[in-house]
mmCIF file of C-alpha atoms in Angstrom:
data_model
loop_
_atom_site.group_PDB
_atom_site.id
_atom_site.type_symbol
_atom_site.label_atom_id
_atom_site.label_comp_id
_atom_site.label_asym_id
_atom_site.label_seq_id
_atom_site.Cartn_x
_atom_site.Cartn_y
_atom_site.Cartn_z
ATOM 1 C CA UNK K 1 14.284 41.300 10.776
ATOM 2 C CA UNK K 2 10.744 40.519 11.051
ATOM 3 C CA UNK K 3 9.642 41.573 7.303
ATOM 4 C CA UNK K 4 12.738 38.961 6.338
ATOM 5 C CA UNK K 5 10.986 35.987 8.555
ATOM 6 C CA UNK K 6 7.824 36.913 7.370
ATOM 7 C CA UNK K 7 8.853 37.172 3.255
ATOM 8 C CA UNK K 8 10.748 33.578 3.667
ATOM 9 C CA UNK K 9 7.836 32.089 5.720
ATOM 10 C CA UNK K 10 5.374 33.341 2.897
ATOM 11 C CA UNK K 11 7.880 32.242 -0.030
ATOM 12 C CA UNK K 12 8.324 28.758 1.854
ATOM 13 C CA UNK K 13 4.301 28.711 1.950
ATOM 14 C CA UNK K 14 4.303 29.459 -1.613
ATOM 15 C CA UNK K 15 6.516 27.127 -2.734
ATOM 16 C CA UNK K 16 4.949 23.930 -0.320
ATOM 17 C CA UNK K 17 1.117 25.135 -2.315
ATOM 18 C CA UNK K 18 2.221 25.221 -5.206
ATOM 19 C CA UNK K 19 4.542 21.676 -5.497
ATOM 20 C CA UNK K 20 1.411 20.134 -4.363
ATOM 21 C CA UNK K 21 2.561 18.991 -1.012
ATOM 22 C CA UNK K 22 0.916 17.743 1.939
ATOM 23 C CA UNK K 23 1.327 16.813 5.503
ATOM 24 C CA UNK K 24 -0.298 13.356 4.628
ATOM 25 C CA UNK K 25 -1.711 12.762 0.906
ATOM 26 C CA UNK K 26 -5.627 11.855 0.581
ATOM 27 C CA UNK K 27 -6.568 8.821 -0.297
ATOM 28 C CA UNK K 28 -10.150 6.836 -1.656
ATOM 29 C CA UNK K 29 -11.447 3.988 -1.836
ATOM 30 C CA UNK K 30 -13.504 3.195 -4.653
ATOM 31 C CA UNK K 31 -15.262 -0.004 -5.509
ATOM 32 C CA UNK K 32 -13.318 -1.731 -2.804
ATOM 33 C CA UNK K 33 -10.016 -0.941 -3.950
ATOM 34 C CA UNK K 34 -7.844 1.865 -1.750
ATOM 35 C CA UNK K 35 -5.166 4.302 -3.764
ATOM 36 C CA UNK K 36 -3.688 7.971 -3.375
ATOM 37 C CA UNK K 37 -6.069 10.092 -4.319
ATOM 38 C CA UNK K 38 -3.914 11.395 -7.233
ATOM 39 C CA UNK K 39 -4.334 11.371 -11.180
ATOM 40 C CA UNK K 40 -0.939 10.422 -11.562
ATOM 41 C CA UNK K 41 1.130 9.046 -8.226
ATOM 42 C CA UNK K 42 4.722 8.316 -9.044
ATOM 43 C CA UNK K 43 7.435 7.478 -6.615
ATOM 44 C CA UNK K 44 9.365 10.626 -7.977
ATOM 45 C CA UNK K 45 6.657 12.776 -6.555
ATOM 46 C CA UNK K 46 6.197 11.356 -3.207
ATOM 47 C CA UNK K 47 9.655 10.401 -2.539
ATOM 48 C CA UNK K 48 10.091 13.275 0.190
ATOM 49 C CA UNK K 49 6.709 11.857 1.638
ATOM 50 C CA UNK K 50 8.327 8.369 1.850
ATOM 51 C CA UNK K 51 11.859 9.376 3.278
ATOM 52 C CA UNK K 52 9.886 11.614 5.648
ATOM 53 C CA UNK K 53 8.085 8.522 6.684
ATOM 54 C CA UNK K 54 10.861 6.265 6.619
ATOM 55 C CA UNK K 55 12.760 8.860 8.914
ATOM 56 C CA UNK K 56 9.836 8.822 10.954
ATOM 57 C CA UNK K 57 9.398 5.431 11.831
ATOM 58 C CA UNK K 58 13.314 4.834 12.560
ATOM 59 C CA UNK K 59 12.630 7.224 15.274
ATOM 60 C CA UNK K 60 9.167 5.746 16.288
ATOM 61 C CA UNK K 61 8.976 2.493 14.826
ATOM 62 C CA UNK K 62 5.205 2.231 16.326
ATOM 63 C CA UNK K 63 4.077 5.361 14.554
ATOM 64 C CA UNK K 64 0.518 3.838 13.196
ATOM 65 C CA UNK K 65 -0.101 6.331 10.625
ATOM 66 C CA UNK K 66 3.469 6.796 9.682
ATOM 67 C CA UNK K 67 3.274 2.393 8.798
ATOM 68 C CA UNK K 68 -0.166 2.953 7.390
ATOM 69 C CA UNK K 69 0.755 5.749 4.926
ATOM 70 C CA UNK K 70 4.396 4.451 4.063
ATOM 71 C CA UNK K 71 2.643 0.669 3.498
ATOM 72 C CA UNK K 72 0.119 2.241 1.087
ATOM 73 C CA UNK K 73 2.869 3.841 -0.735
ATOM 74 C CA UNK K 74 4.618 0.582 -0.871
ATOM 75 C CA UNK K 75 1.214 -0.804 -2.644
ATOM 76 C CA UNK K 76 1.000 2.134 -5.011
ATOM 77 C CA UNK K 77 4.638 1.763 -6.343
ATOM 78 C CA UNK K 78 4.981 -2.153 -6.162
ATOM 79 C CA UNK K 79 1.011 -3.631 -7.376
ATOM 80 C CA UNK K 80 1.195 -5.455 -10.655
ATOM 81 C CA UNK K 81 -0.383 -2.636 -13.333
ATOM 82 C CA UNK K 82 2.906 -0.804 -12.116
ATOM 83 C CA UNK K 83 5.424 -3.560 -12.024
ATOM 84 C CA UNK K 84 4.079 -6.496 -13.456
ATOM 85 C CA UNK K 85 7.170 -8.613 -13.765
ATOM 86 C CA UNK K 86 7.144 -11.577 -11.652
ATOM 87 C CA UNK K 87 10.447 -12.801 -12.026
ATOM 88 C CA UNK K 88 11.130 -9.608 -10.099
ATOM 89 C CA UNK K 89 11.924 -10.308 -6.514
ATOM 90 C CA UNK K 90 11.784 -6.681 -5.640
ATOM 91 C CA UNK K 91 8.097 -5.635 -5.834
ATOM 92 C CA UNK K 92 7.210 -8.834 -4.251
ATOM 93 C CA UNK K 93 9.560 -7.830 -0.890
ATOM 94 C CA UNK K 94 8.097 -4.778 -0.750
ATOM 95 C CA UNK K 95 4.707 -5.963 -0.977
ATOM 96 C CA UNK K 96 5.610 -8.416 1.808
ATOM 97 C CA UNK K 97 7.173 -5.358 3.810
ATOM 98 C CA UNK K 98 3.894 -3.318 3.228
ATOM 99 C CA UNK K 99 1.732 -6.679 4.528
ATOM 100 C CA UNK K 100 4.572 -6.353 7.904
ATOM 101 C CA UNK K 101 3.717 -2.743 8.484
ATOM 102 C CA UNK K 102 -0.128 -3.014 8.097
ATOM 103 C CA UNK K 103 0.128 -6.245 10.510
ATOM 104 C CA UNK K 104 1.995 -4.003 12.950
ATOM 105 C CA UNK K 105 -0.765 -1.038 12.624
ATOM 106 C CA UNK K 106 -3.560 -3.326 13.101
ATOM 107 C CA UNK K 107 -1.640 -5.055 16.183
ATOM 108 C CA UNK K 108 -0.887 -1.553 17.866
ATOM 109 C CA UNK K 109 -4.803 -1.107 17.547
ATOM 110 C CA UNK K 110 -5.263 1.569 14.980
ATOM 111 C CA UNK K 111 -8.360 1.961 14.259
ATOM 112 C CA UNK K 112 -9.195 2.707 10.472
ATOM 113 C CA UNK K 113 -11.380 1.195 8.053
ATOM 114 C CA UNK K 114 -8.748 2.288 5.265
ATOM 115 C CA UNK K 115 -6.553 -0.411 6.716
ATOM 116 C CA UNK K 116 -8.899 -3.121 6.567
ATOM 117 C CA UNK K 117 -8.946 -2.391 3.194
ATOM 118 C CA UNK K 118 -5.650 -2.054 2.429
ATOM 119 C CA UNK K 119 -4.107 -5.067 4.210
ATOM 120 C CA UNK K 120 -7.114 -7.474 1.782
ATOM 121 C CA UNK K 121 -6.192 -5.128 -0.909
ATOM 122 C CA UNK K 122 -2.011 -6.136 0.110
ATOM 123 C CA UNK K 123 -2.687 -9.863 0.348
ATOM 124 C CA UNK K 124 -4.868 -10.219 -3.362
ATOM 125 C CA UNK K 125 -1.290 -7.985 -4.631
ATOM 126 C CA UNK K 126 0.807 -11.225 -3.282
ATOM 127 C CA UNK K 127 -1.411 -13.185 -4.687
ATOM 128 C CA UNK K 128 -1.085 -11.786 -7.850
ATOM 129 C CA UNK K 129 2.658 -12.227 -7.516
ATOM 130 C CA UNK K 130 2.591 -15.520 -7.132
ATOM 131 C CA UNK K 131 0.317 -16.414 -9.213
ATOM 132 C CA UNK K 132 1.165 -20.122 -11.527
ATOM 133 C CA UNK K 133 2.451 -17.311 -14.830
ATOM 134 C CA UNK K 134 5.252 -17.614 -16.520
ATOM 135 C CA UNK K 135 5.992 -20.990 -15.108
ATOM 136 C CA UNK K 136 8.638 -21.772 -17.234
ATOM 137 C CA UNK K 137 10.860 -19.207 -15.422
ATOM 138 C CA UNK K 138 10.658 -21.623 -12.261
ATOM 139 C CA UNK K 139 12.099 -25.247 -11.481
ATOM 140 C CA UNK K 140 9.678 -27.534 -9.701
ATOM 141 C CA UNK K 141 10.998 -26.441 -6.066
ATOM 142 C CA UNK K 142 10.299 -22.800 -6.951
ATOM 143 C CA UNK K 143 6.510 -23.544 -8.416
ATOM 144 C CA UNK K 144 6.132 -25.717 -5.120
ATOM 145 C CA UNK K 145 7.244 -22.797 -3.025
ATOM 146 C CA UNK K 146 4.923 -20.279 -4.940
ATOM 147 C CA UNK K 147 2.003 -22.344 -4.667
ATOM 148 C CA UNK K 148 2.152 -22.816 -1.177
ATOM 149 C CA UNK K 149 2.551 -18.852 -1.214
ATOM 150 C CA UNK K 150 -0.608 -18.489 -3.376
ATOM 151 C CA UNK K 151 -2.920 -20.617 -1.250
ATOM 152 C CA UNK K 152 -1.946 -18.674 1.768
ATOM 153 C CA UNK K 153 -1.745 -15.137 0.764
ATOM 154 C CA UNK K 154 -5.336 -16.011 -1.292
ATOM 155 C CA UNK K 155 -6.630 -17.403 2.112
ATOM 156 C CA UNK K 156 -5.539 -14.542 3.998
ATOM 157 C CA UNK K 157 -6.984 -12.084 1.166
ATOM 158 C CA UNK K 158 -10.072 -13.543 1.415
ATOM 159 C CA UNK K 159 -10.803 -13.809 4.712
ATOM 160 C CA UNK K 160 -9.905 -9.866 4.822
ATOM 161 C CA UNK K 161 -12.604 -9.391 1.942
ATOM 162 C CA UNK K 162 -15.649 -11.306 4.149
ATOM 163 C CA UNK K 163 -15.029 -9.196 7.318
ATOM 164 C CA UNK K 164 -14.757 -6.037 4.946
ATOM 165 C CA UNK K 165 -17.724 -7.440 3.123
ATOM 166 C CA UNK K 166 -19.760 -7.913 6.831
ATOM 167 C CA UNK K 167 -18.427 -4.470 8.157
ATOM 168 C CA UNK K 168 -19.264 -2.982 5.134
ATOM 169 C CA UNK K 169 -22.645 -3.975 4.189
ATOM 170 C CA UNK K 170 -23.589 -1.139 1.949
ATOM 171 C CA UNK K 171 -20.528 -2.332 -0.453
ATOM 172 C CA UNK K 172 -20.842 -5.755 0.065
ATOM 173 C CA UNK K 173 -20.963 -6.625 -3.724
ATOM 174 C CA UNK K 174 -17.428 -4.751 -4.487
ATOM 175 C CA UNK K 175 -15.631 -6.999 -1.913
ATOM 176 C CA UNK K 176 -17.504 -9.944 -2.981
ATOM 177 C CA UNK K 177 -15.939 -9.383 -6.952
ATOM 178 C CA UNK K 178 -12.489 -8.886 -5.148
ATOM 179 C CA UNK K 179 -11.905 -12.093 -3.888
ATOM 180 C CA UNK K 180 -9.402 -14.450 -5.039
ATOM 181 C CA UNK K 181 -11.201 -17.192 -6.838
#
């Protein structure tokens, strides 16, 4: 009984090292700009990270690395190298939903430099989406709408990058290149 626990805990073992998986995934931040610390992140290989999270915070919705973690994913999977259509609603609601669960961390007082970055990092992403491209796809309500959207989210990105850039003297220069001009 005990060699069978002990040859399915070692082939489970096995099995978790060599899929590559990980209580929580590393990530970096590199010239100002957080990501997975992965050569190539997909949401194929971190989607039993993200239903793992997503289970996690239906049971504890206040979970502050469980909104930090599954908001970084959202990032990853949703920034505009990865999906750069804008006429897409989809990336741009889960962008927004990422900006929600890095507000929440920050507001339950989690304490994390990485989050700093990645809420600025969240905010230049929106602004990004609505950025005045492709304008013929809009009507003149629509461009209204997304300019209003643009100032805000650029505002809000900004003002992220000068407290990162006064917290973070050292790479002061990286955030300054980041803002939204």
């Amino acid at each position: 009984m005990k060699s069978s626990r002990l040859f399915i805990f070692s082939v489970f073992s096995f099995l978790m090292i060599a899929g590559g998986v990980s209580a929580q995934p590393k990530v970096k931040v590199v010239d100002g700009l957080i990501s997975l610390d992965d050569f190539s992140p997909t949401e194929k290989k971190y989607a039993l990270f993200t239903d793992s999270l997503d289970k996690k915070l239906k049971s504890n919705p206040n979970d502050t690395t469980s909104l930090f973690y599954r908001a970084l994913l959202y990032l990853q999977f949703n920034n505009f190298q990865v999906k750069p259509d804008l006429g897409s609603n989809v990336a741009t609601e889960r962008l927004l939903t990422a900006r929600k669960m890095a507000d929440k961390a920050d507001s339950l007082h989690m304490e994390n430099f990485n989050l700093k970055v990645l809420k600025a990092q969240i905010c230049k992403e929106l602004t990004n989406r609505y950025a005045p491209l492709e304008v013929w796809r809009f009507n003149a309500a629509q461009l209204a709408a997304r300019k209003k959207s643009f100032d805000y989210y650029k505002g809000l990105a900004n003002r992220e990058y000068a407290e990162l850039e006064a917290l973070d003297k050292s790479n002061a220069y990286a955030y300054q290149r980041l803002m939204v001009k």
